[in-house]
Amino acid sequence: MKTPYKDIYKVLKLNRFIVLAVVVFAFLSSSIALWMAFSANKKVLNSAFAINTDGSIIPLKLVTQKENFKVEALAHLELFHTYFYNIDASNYEKNLEKALWLGNSSVDNLYRQKKSDGVYNRLLQYSLVQKVLSIDSKIIEQNGSYGFRTMTIFEINRGSVVDTYELVSSGKLITVDRNFPSNPHGLLITEYFENTLKKLTDESRKE
C-alpha cells in the first residue's frame, strides 16, 4: 500500500547528514579561527617589544611614542631658537611674539631682561641683522622628564663688520595642549637659561 509521505528512514538519514555536515563545517571554521588568532597573537608578541640599551624590554608602542616626541621636541626647539634669535629691525617684534608662545615665564623673563639691557634698541638704532646659521639640540631624558641642551650659531651683521657667536642654552620641555598655529607641537620650554655665549674667530669656526 502506497503512502503520500516519504519513507521516515530516508528523512532521518537526510537530517543526520545535514547535522553532521553542519557540525564538521563549524569544527573546521572554529579550528581555522583559533589558528589565525594564535598566529596573530604570536606575531604581535614577537614584534610588540624592543630591547633597551640596558637590556630591558620596552613596549614598541612606548618606543614609537618616544621617537615621535623626540622628533617634535627637536622641531619645537628649532622653531623657538629661530624665532628668538633670528631677528632684525623689521621682524623682531613679530618673531619674539611667536617665540613667547613656545616657552613659559622663564623665556618671558629673559626677553624682558634683554629689553631692559637695550638689546632691541641697539637692533633698531644700528639696523643690525642677527641671523641664525645653525641649531643643534640634544634631548635629555631623566626620570620621565625631558631636558635639552642647544647650541645655536648666529651672526650679527653690523654693515661693514660681521661677527659670529656660539650660544649654548638649556631648559626643560613639558607637554601642553596643541595650539595651531601658535604652538603646533604642544610643547612648552621651561627653566630656559642661556649658559654661555662666545664670539667665534675664523680659527675656532674651522675646528
mmCIF file with all atom_site columns, C-alpha atoms in Angstrom, residues 26-200:
data_model
loop_
_atom_site.group_PDB
_atom_site.id
_atom_site.type_symbol
_atom_site.label_atom_id
_atom_site.label_alt_id
_atom_site.label_comp_id
_atom_site.label_asym_id
_atom_site.label_entity_id
_atom_site.label_seq_id
_atom_site.pdbx_PDB_ins_code
_atom_site.Cartn_x
_atom_site.Cartn_y
_atom_site.Cartn_z
_atom_site.occupancy
_atom_site.B_iso_or_equiv
_atom_site.pdbx_formal_charge
_atom_site.auth_seq_id
_atom_site.auth_comp_id
_atom_site.auth_asym_id
_atom_site.auth_atom_id
_atom_site.pdbx_PDB_model_num
ATOM 1   C CA . ALA A 1 26  ? 31.554 24.527  12.379 1.00 0.00 ? 26  ALA A CA 1
ATOM 2   C CA . PHE A 1 27  ? 34.509 22.495  13.689 1.00 0.00 ? 27  PHE A CA 1
ATOM 3   C CA . LEU A 1 28  ? 36.661 23.426  10.701 1.00 0.00 ? 28  LEU A CA 1
ATOM 4   C CA . SER A 1 29  ? 35.682 27.107  10.959 1.00 0.00 ? 29  SER A CA 1
ATOM 5   C CA . SER A 1 30  ? 36.494 27.188  14.674 1.00 0.00 ? 30  SER A CA 1
ATOM 6   C CA . SER A 1 31  ? 39.838 25.467  14.102 1.00 0.00 ? 31  SER A CA 1
ATOM 7   C CA . ILE A 1 32  ? 40.816 27.923  11.381 1.00 0.00 ? 32  ILE A CA 1
ATOM 8   C CA . ALA A 1 33  ? 39.763 30.909  13.511 1.00 0.00 ? 33  ALA A CA 1
ATOM 9   C CA . LEU A 1 34  ? 41.753 29.635  16.514 1.00 0.00 ? 34  LEU A CA 1
ATOM 10  C CA . TRP A 1 35  ? 44.819 29.022  14.355 1.00 0.00 ? 35  TRP A CA 1
ATOM 11  C CA . MET A 1 36  ? 44.624 32.515  12.857 1.00 0.00 ? 36  MET A CA 1
ATOM 12  C CA . ALA A 1 37  ? 44.192 34.089  16.302 1.00 0.00 ? 37  ALA A CA 1
ATOM 13  C CA . PHE A 1 38  ? 47.159 32.127  17.670 1.00 0.00 ? 38  PHE A CA 1
ATOM 14  C CA . SER A 1 39  ? 49.358 33.129  14.730 1.00 0.00 ? 39  SER A CA 1
ATOM 15  C CA . ALA A 1 40  ? 48.371 36.792  15.023 1.00 0.00 ? 40  ALA A CA 1
ATOM 16  C CA . ASN A 1 41  ? 48.993 36.796  18.772 1.00 0.00 ? 41  ASN A CA 1
ATOM 17  C CA . LYS A 1 42  ? 52.394 35.179  18.328 1.00 0.00 ? 42  LYS A CA 1
ATOM 18  C CA . LYS A 1 43  ? 53.322 37.706  15.670 1.00 0.00 ? 43  LYS A CA 1
ATOM 19  C CA . VAL A 1 44  ? 52.240 40.593  17.907 1.00 0.00 ? 44  VAL A CA 1
ATOM 20  C CA . LEU A 1 45  ? 54.189 39.236  20.870 1.00 0.00 ? 45  LEU A CA 1
ATOM 21  C CA . ASN A 1 46  ? 57.315 38.908  18.755 1.00 0.00 ? 46  ASN A CA 1
ATOM 22  C CA . SER A 1 47  ? 57.048 42.453  17.402 1.00 0.00 ? 47  SER A CA 1
ATOM 23  C CA . ALA A 1 48  ? 55.433 44.396  20.252 1.00 0.00 ? 48  ALA A CA 1
ATOM 24  C CA . PHE A 1 49  ? 58.612 44.872  22.273 1.00 0.00 ? 49  PHE A CA 1
ATOM 25  C CA . ALA A 1 50  ? 62.043 46.361  21.752 1.00 0.00 ? 50  ALA A CA 1
ATOM 26  C CA . ILE A 1 51  ? 65.295 45.969  23.645 1.00 0.00 ? 51  ILE A CA 1
ATOM 27  C CA . ASN A 1 52  ? 66.566 48.963  25.583 1.00 0.00 ? 52  ASN A CA 1
ATOM 28  C CA . THR A 1 53  ? 70.276 49.795  25.717 1.00 0.00 ? 53  THR A CA 1
ATOM 29  C CA . ASP A 1 54  ? 70.485 48.240  29.183 1.00 0.00 ? 54  ASP A CA 1
ATOM 30  C CA . GLY A 1 55  ? 68.836 45.005  28.001 1.00 0.00 ? 55  GLY A CA 1
ATOM 31  C CA . SER A 1 56  ? 65.392 45.716  29.436 1.00 0.00 ? 56  SER A CA 1
ATOM 32  C CA . ILE A 1 57  ? 62.213 45.185  27.430 1.00 0.00 ? 57  ILE A CA 1
ATOM 33  C CA . ILE A 1 58  ? 60.271 48.238  26.254 1.00 0.00 ? 58  ILE A CA 1
ATOM 34  C CA . PRO A 1 59  ? 56.793 48.100  24.643 1.00 0.00 ? 59  PRO A CA 1
ATOM 35  C CA . LEU A 1 60  ? 57.130 49.039  20.998 1.00 0.00 ? 60  LEU A CA 1
ATOM 36  C CA . LYS A 1 61  ? 54.239 51.483  21.307 1.00 0.00 ? 61  LYS A CA 1
ATOM 37  C CA . LEU A 1 62  ? 56.154 53.337  24.001 1.00 0.00 ? 62  LEU A CA 1
ATOM 38  C CA . VAL A 1 63  ? 59.269 53.331  21.823 1.00 0.00 ? 63  VAL A CA 1
ATOM 39  C CA . THR A 1 64  ? 57.272 54.837  18.962 1.00 0.00 ? 64  THR A CA 1
ATOM 40  C CA . GLN A 1 65  ? 55.804 57.468  21.269 1.00 0.00 ? 65  GLN A CA 1
ATOM 41  C CA . LYS A 1 66  ? 59.275 58.434  22.495 1.00 0.00 ? 66  LYS A CA 1
ATOM 42  C CA . GLU A 1 67  ? 60.603 58.603  18.943 1.00 0.00 ? 67  GLU A CA 1
ATOM 43  C CA . ASN A 1 68  ? 57.693 60.816  17.918 1.00 0.00 ? 68  ASN A CA 1
ATOM 44  C CA . PHE A 1 69  ? 58.232 63.003  20.988 1.00 0.00 ? 69  PHE A CA 1
ATOM 45  C CA . LYS A 1 70  ? 61.907 63.442  20.129 1.00 0.00 ? 70  LYS A CA 1
ATOM 46  C CA . VAL A 1 71  ? 61.098 64.466  16.557 1.00 0.00 ? 71  VAL A CA 1
ATOM 47  C CA . GLU A 1 72  ? 58.546 67.022  17.745 1.00 0.00 ? 72  GLU A CA 1
ATOM 48  C CA . ALA A 1 73  ? 60.813 68.253  20.542 1.00 0.00 ? 73  ALA A CA 1
ATOM 49  C CA . LEU A 1 74  ? 63.664 68.937  18.127 1.00 0.00 ? 74  LEU A CA 1
ATOM 50  C CA . ALA A 1 75  ? 61.290 70.724  15.752 1.00 0.00 ? 75  ALA A CA 1
ATOM 51  C CA . HIS A 1 76  ? 59.902 72.766  18.649 1.00 0.00 ? 76  HIS A CA 1
ATOM 52  C CA . LEU A 1 77  ? 63.385 73.809  19.793 1.00 0.00 ? 77  LEU A CA 1
ATOM 53  C CA . GLU A 1 78  ? 64.452 74.734  16.282 1.00 0.00 ? 78  GLU A CA 1
ATOM 54  C CA . LEU A 1 79  ? 61.316 76.820  15.873 1.00 0.00 ? 79  LEU A CA 1
ATOM 55  C CA . PHE A 1 80  ? 61.855 78.614  19.178 1.00 0.00 ? 80  PHE A CA 1
ATOM 56  C CA . HIS A 1 81  ? 65.544 79.377  18.666 1.00 0.00 ? 81  HIS A CA 1
ATOM 57  C CA . THR A 1 82  ? 64.855 80.589  15.141 1.00 0.00 ? 82  THR A CA 1
ATOM 58  C CA . TYR A 1 83  ? 62.143 82.987  16.319 1.00 0.00 ? 83  TYR A CA 1
ATOM 59  C CA . PHE A 1 84  ? 64.074 84.176  19.370 1.00 0.00 ? 84  PHE A CA 1
ATOM 60  C CA . TYR A 1 85  ? 67.476 84.760  17.759 1.00 0.00 ? 85  TYR A CA 1
ATOM 61  C CA . ASN A 1 86  ? 66.850 85.231  14.023 1.00 0.00 ? 86  ASN A CA 1
ATOM 62  C CA . ILE A 1 87  ? 65.804 88.864  14.246 1.00 0.00 ? 87  ILE A CA 1
ATOM 63  C CA . ASP A 1 88  ? 66.325 92.258  12.664 1.00 0.00 ? 88  ASP A CA 1
ATOM 64  C CA . ALA A 1 89  ? 64.759 95.711  12.893 1.00 0.00 ? 89  ALA A CA 1
ATOM 65  C CA . SER A 1 90  ? 61.839 94.730  10.670 1.00 0.00 ? 90  SER A CA 1
ATOM 66  C CA . ASN A 1 91  ? 60.791 91.406  12.191 1.00 0.00 ? 91  ASN A CA 1
ATOM 67  C CA . TYR A 1 92  ? 61.957 91.261  15.816 1.00 0.00 ? 92  TYR A CA 1
ATOM 68  C CA . GLU A 1 93  ? 58.581 92.149  17.375 1.00 0.00 ? 93  GLU A CA 1
ATOM 69  C CA . LYS A 1 94  ? 56.702 89.565  15.320 1.00 0.00 ? 94  LYS A CA 1
ATOM 70  C CA . ASN A 1 95  ? 59.333 86.854  15.837 1.00 0.00 ? 95  ASN A CA 1
ATOM 71  C CA . LEU A 1 96  ? 59.648 87.431  19.579 1.00 0.00 ? 96  LEU A CA 1
ATOM 72  C CA . GLU A 1 97  ? 55.877 87.307  19.997 1.00 0.00 ? 97  GLU A CA 1
ATOM 73  C CA . LYS A 1 98  ? 55.858 83.900  18.295 1.00 0.00 ? 98  LYS A CA 1
ATOM 74  C CA . ALA A 1 99  ? 58.786 82.721  20.434 1.00 0.00 ? 99  ALA A CA 1
ATOM 75  C CA . LEU A 1 100 ? 56.985 83.646  23.657 1.00 0.00 ? 100 LEU A CA 1
ATOM 76  C CA . TRP A 1 101 ? 54.182 81.210  22.764 1.00 0.00 ? 101 TRP A CA 1
ATOM 77  C CA . LEU A 1 102 ? 56.708 78.359  22.864 1.00 0.00 ? 102 LEU A CA 1
ATOM 78  C CA . GLY A 1 103 ? 58.057 78.937  26.375 1.00 0.00 ? 103 GLY A CA 1
ATOM 79  C CA . ASN A 1 104 ? 56.873 79.812  29.859 1.00 0.00 ? 104 ASN A CA 1
ATOM 80  C CA . SER A 1 105 ? 57.784 82.720  32.152 1.00 0.00 ? 105 SER A CA 1
ATOM 81  C CA . SER A 1 106 ? 61.487 81.817  32.034 1.00 0.00 ? 106 SER A CA 1
ATOM 82  C CA . VAL A 1 107 ? 61.538 82.786  28.357 1.00 0.00 ? 107 VAL A CA 1
ATOM 83  C CA . ASP A 1 108 ? 59.473 85.902  29.035 1.00 0.00 ? 108 ASP A CA 1
ATOM 84  C CA . ASN A 1 109 ? 61.844 86.934  31.837 1.00 0.00 ? 109 ASN A CA 1
ATOM 85  C CA . LEU A 1 110 ? 64.846 86.578  29.531 1.00 0.00 ? 110 LEU A CA 1
ATOM 86  C CA . TYR A 1 111 ? 63.081 88.646  26.882 1.00 0.00 ? 111 TYR A CA 1
ATOM 87  C CA . ARG A 1 112 ? 62.326 91.384  29.426 1.00 0.00 ? 112 ARG A CA 1
ATOM 88  C CA . GLN A 1 113 ? 65.929 91.328  30.653 1.00 0.00 ? 113 GLN A CA 1
ATOM 89  C CA . LYS A 1 114 ? 67.256 91.728  27.119 1.00 0.00 ? 114 LYS A CA 1
ATOM 90  C CA . LYS A 1 115 ? 64.784 94.534  26.518 1.00 0.00 ? 115 LYS A CA 1
ATOM 91  C CA . SER A 1 116 ? 65.845 96.391  29.669 1.00 0.00 ? 116 SER A CA 1
ATOM 92  C CA . ASP A 1 117 ? 69.508 95.928  28.677 1.00 0.00 ? 117 ASP A CA 1
ATOM 93  C CA . GLY A 1 118 ? 68.797 97.748  25.403 1.00 0.00 ? 118 GLY A CA 1
ATOM 94  C CA . VAL A 1 119 ? 69.407 94.756  23.103 1.00 0.00 ? 119 VAL A CA 1
ATOM 95  C CA . TYR A 1 120 ? 66.434 95.530  20.876 1.00 0.00 ? 120 TYR A CA 1
ATOM 96  C CA . ASN A 1 121 ? 67.004 99.268  20.953 1.00 0.00 ? 121 ASN A CA 1
ATOM 97  C CA . ARG A 1 122 ? 70.509 98.720  19.547 1.00 0.00 ? 122 ARG A CA 1
ATOM 98  C CA . LEU A 1 123 ? 68.958 96.465  16.920 1.00 0.00 ? 123 LEU A CA 1
ATOM 99  C CA . LEU A 1 124 ? 66.803 99.379  15.785 1.00 0.00 ? 124 LEU A CA 1
ATOM 100 C CA . GLN A 1 125 ? 69.393 102.107 16.282 1.00 0.00 ? 125 GLN A CA 1
ATOM 101 C CA . TYR A 1 126 ? 72.136 100.466 14.263 1.00 0.00 ? 126 TYR A CA 1
ATOM 102 C CA . SER A 1 127 ? 69.937 98.431  11.864 1.00 0.00 ? 127 SER A CA 1
ATOM 103 C CA . LEU A 1 128 ? 71.579 95.223  12.995 1.00 0.00 ? 128 LEU A CA 1
ATOM 104 C CA . VAL A 1 129 ? 70.734 91.902  11.401 1.00 0.00 ? 129 VAL A CA 1
ATOM 105 C CA . GLN A 1 130 ? 71.024 88.853  13.646 1.00 0.00 ? 130 GLN A CA 1
ATOM 106 C CA . LYS A 1 131 ? 70.889 85.688  11.545 1.00 0.00 ? 131 LYS A CA 1
ATOM 107 C CA . VAL A 1 132 ? 70.814 82.101  12.832 1.00 0.00 ? 132 VAL A CA 1
ATOM 108 C CA . LEU A 1 133 ? 73.234 79.853  10.955 1.00 0.00 ? 133 LEU A CA 1
ATOM 109 C CA . SER A 1 134 ? 72.661 76.537  12.716 1.00 0.00 ? 134 SER A CA 1
ATOM 110 C CA . ILE A 1 135 ? 70.743 74.985  15.625 1.00 0.00 ? 135 ILE A CA 1
ATOM 111 C CA . ASP A 1 136 ? 71.870 71.733  17.221 1.00 0.00 ? 136 ASP A CA 1
ATOM 112 C CA . SER A 1 137 ? 69.742 70.388  20.086 1.00 0.00 ? 137 SER A CA 1
ATOM 113 C CA . LYS A 1 138 ? 70.149 67.329  22.301 1.00 0.00 ? 138 LYS A CA 1
ATOM 114 C CA . ILE A 1 139 ? 67.190 65.849  24.188 1.00 0.00 ? 139 ILE A CA 1
ATOM 115 C CA . ILE A 1 140 ? 67.983 64.523  27.661 1.00 0.00 ? 140 ILE A CA 1
ATOM 116 C CA . GLU A 1 141 ? 65.515 62.116  29.319 1.00 0.00 ? 141 GLU A CA 1
ATOM 117 C CA . GLN A 1 142 ? 65.705 61.598  33.058 1.00 0.00 ? 142 GLN A CA 1
ATOM 118 C CA . ASN A 1 143 ? 63.104 60.015  35.337 1.00 0.00 ? 143 ASN A CA 1
ATOM 119 C CA . GLY A 1 144 ? 60.278 60.608  32.889 1.00 0.00 ? 144 GLY A CA 1
ATOM 120 C CA . SER A 1 145 ? 61.090 64.291  32.341 1.00 0.00 ? 145 SER A CA 1
ATOM 121 C CA . TYR A 1 146 ? 62.818 65.828  29.334 1.00 0.00 ? 146 TYR A CA 1
ATOM 122 C CA . GLY A 1 147 ? 65.560 68.406  29.277 1.00 0.00 ? 147 GLY A CA 1
ATOM 123 C CA . PHE A 1 148 ? 67.532 69.838  26.388 1.00 0.00 ? 148 PHE A CA 1
ATOM 124 C CA . ARG A 1 149 ? 70.794 71.495  25.544 1.00 0.00 ? 149 ARG A CA 1
ATOM 125 C CA . THR A 1 150 ? 71.013 73.564  22.382 1.00 0.00 ? 150 THR A CA 1
ATOM 126 C CA . MET A 1 151 ? 73.949 75.105  20.585 1.00 0.00 ? 151 MET A CA 1
ATOM 127 C CA . THR A 1 152 ? 72.937 77.984  18.329 1.00 0.00 ? 152 THR A CA 1
ATOM 128 C CA . ILE A 1 153 ? 75.388 79.584  15.919 1.00 0.00 ? 153 ILE A CA 1
ATOM 129 C CA . PHE A 1 154 ? 74.354 83.028  14.742 1.00 0.00 ? 154 PHE A CA 1
ATOM 130 C CA . GLU A 1 155 ? 75.957 86.059  13.183 1.00 0.00 ? 155 GLU A CA 1
ATOM 131 C CA . ILE A 1 156 ? 75.388 89.753  13.725 1.00 0.00 ? 156 ILE A CA 1
ATOM 132 C CA . ASN A 1 157 ? 75.758 91.878  10.640 1.00 0.00 ? 157 ASN A CA 1
ATOM 133 C CA . ARG A 1 158 ? 76.771 95.417  11.509 1.00 0.00 ? 158 ARG A CA 1
ATOM 134 C CA . GLY A 1 159 ? 77.173 96.504  7.910  1.00 0.00 ? 159 GLY A CA 1
ATOM 135 C CA . SER A 1 160 ? 80.918 96.551  7.392  1.00 0.00 ? 160 SER A CA 1
ATOM 136 C CA . VAL A 1 161 ? 81.537 94.024  10.179 1.00 0.00 ? 161 VAL A CA 1
ATOM 137 C CA . VAL A 1 162 ? 80.007 90.556  10.635 1.00 0.00 ? 162 VAL A CA 1
ATOM 138 C CA . ASP A 1 163 ? 80.635 88.751  13.926 1.00 0.00 ? 163 ASP A CA 1
ATOM 139 C CA . THR A 1 164 ? 79.727 85.132  14.621 1.00 0.00 ? 164 THR A CA 1
ATOM 140 C CA . TYR A 1 165 ? 78.685 83.815  18.028 1.00 0.00 ? 165 TYR A CA 1
ATOM 141 C CA . GLU A 1 166 ? 78.083 80.468  19.672 1.00 0.00 ? 166 GLU A CA 1
ATOM 142 C CA . LEU A 1 167 ? 75.258 80.339  22.222 1.00 0.00 ? 167 LEU A CA 1
ATOM 143 C CA . VAL A 1 168 ? 74.669 77.314  24.455 1.00 0.00 ? 168 VAL A CA 1
ATOM 144 C CA . SER A 1 169 ? 71.271 77.252  26.139 1.00 0.00 ? 169 SER A CA 1
ATOM 145 C CA . SER A 1 170 ? 69.381 74.708  28.214 1.00 0.00 ? 170 SER A CA 1
ATOM 146 C CA . GLY A 1 171 ? 65.997 74.051  29.743 1.00 0.00 ? 171 GLY A CA 1
ATOM 147 C CA . LYS A 1 172 ? 63.199 71.546  30.080 1.00 0.00 ? 172 LYS A CA 1
ATOM 148 C CA . LEU A 1 173 ? 60.200 70.551  27.991 1.00 0.00 ? 173 LEU A CA 1
ATOM 149 C CA . ILE A 1 174 ? 56.676 69.827  29.173 1.00 0.00 ? 174 ILE A CA 1
ATOM 150 C CA . THR A 1 175 ? 53.624 68.709  27.215 1.00 0.00 ? 175 THR A CA 1
ATOM 151 C CA . VAL A 1 176 ? 50.700 71.112  26.797 1.00 0.00 ? 176 VAL A CA 1
ATOM 152 C CA . ASP A 1 177 ? 47.665 71.315  24.529 1.00 0.00 ? 177 ASP A CA 1
ATOM 153 C CA . ARG A 1 178 ? 48.456 71.998  20.907 1.00 0.00 ? 178 ARG A CA 1
ATOM 154 C CA . ASN A 1 179 ? 47.579 75.460  19.731 1.00 0.00 ? 179 ASN A CA 1
ATOM 155 C CA . PHE A 1 180 ? 47.594 75.981  15.981 1.00 0.00 ? 180 PHE A CA 1
ATOM 156 C CA . PRO A 1 181 ? 49.430 77.895  14.686 1.00 0.00 ? 181 PRO A CA 1
ATOM 157 C CA . SER A 1 182 ? 50.953 79.407  17.829 1.00 0.00 ? 182 SER A CA 1
ATOM 158 C CA . ASN A 1 183 ? 52.192 76.149  19.404 1.00 0.00 ? 183 ASN A CA 1
ATOM 159 C CA . PRO A 1 184 ? 51.747 73.350  16.847 1.00 0.00 ? 184 PRO A CA 1
ATOM 160 C CA . HIS A 1 185 ? 53.889 70.760  18.675 1.00 0.00 ? 185 HIS A CA 1
ATOM 161 C CA . GLY A 1 186 ? 52.091 71.012  22.015 1.00 0.00 ? 186 GLY A CA 1
ATOM 162 C CA . LEU A 1 187 ? 55.307 71.559  23.996 1.00 0.00 ? 187 LEU A CA 1
ATOM 163 C CA . LEU A 1 188 ? 56.461 74.307  26.327 1.00 0.00 ? 188 LEU A CA 1
ATOM 164 C CA . ILE A 1 189 ? 60.007 75.330  27.199 1.00 0.00 ? 189 ILE A CA 1
ATOM 165 C CA . THR A 1 190 ? 60.576 75.809  30.932 1.00 0.00 ? 190 THR A CA 1
ATOM 166 C CA . GLU A 1 191 ? 63.595 76.796  33.037 1.00 0.00 ? 191 GLU A CA 1
ATOM 167 C CA . TYR A 1 192 ? 65.200 78.318  29.953 1.00 0.00 ? 192 TYR A CA 1
ATOM 168 C CA . PHE A 1 193 ? 68.716 79.630  30.504 1.00 0.00 ? 193 PHE A CA 1
ATOM 169 C CA . GLU A 1 194 ? 71.500 80.978  28.306 1.00 0.00 ? 194 GLU A CA 1
ATOM 170 C CA . ASN A 1 195 ? 74.535 79.119  29.641 1.00 0.00 ? 195 ASN A CA 1
ATOM 171 C CA . THR A 1 196 ? 77.384 80.508  27.562 1.00 0.00 ? 196 THR A CA 1
ATOM 172 C CA . LEU A 1 197 ? 77.874 82.995  24.757 1.00 0.00 ? 197 LEU A CA 1
ATOM 173 C CA . LYS A 1 198 ? 81.193 83.356  22.991 1.00 0.00 ? 198 LYS A CA 1
ATOM 174 C CA . LYS A 1 199 ? 82.431 85.071  19.912 1.00 0.00 ? 199 LYS A CA 1
ATOM 175 C CA . LEU A 1 200 ? 83.866 82.750  17.283 1.00 0.00 ? 200 LEU A CA 1
#
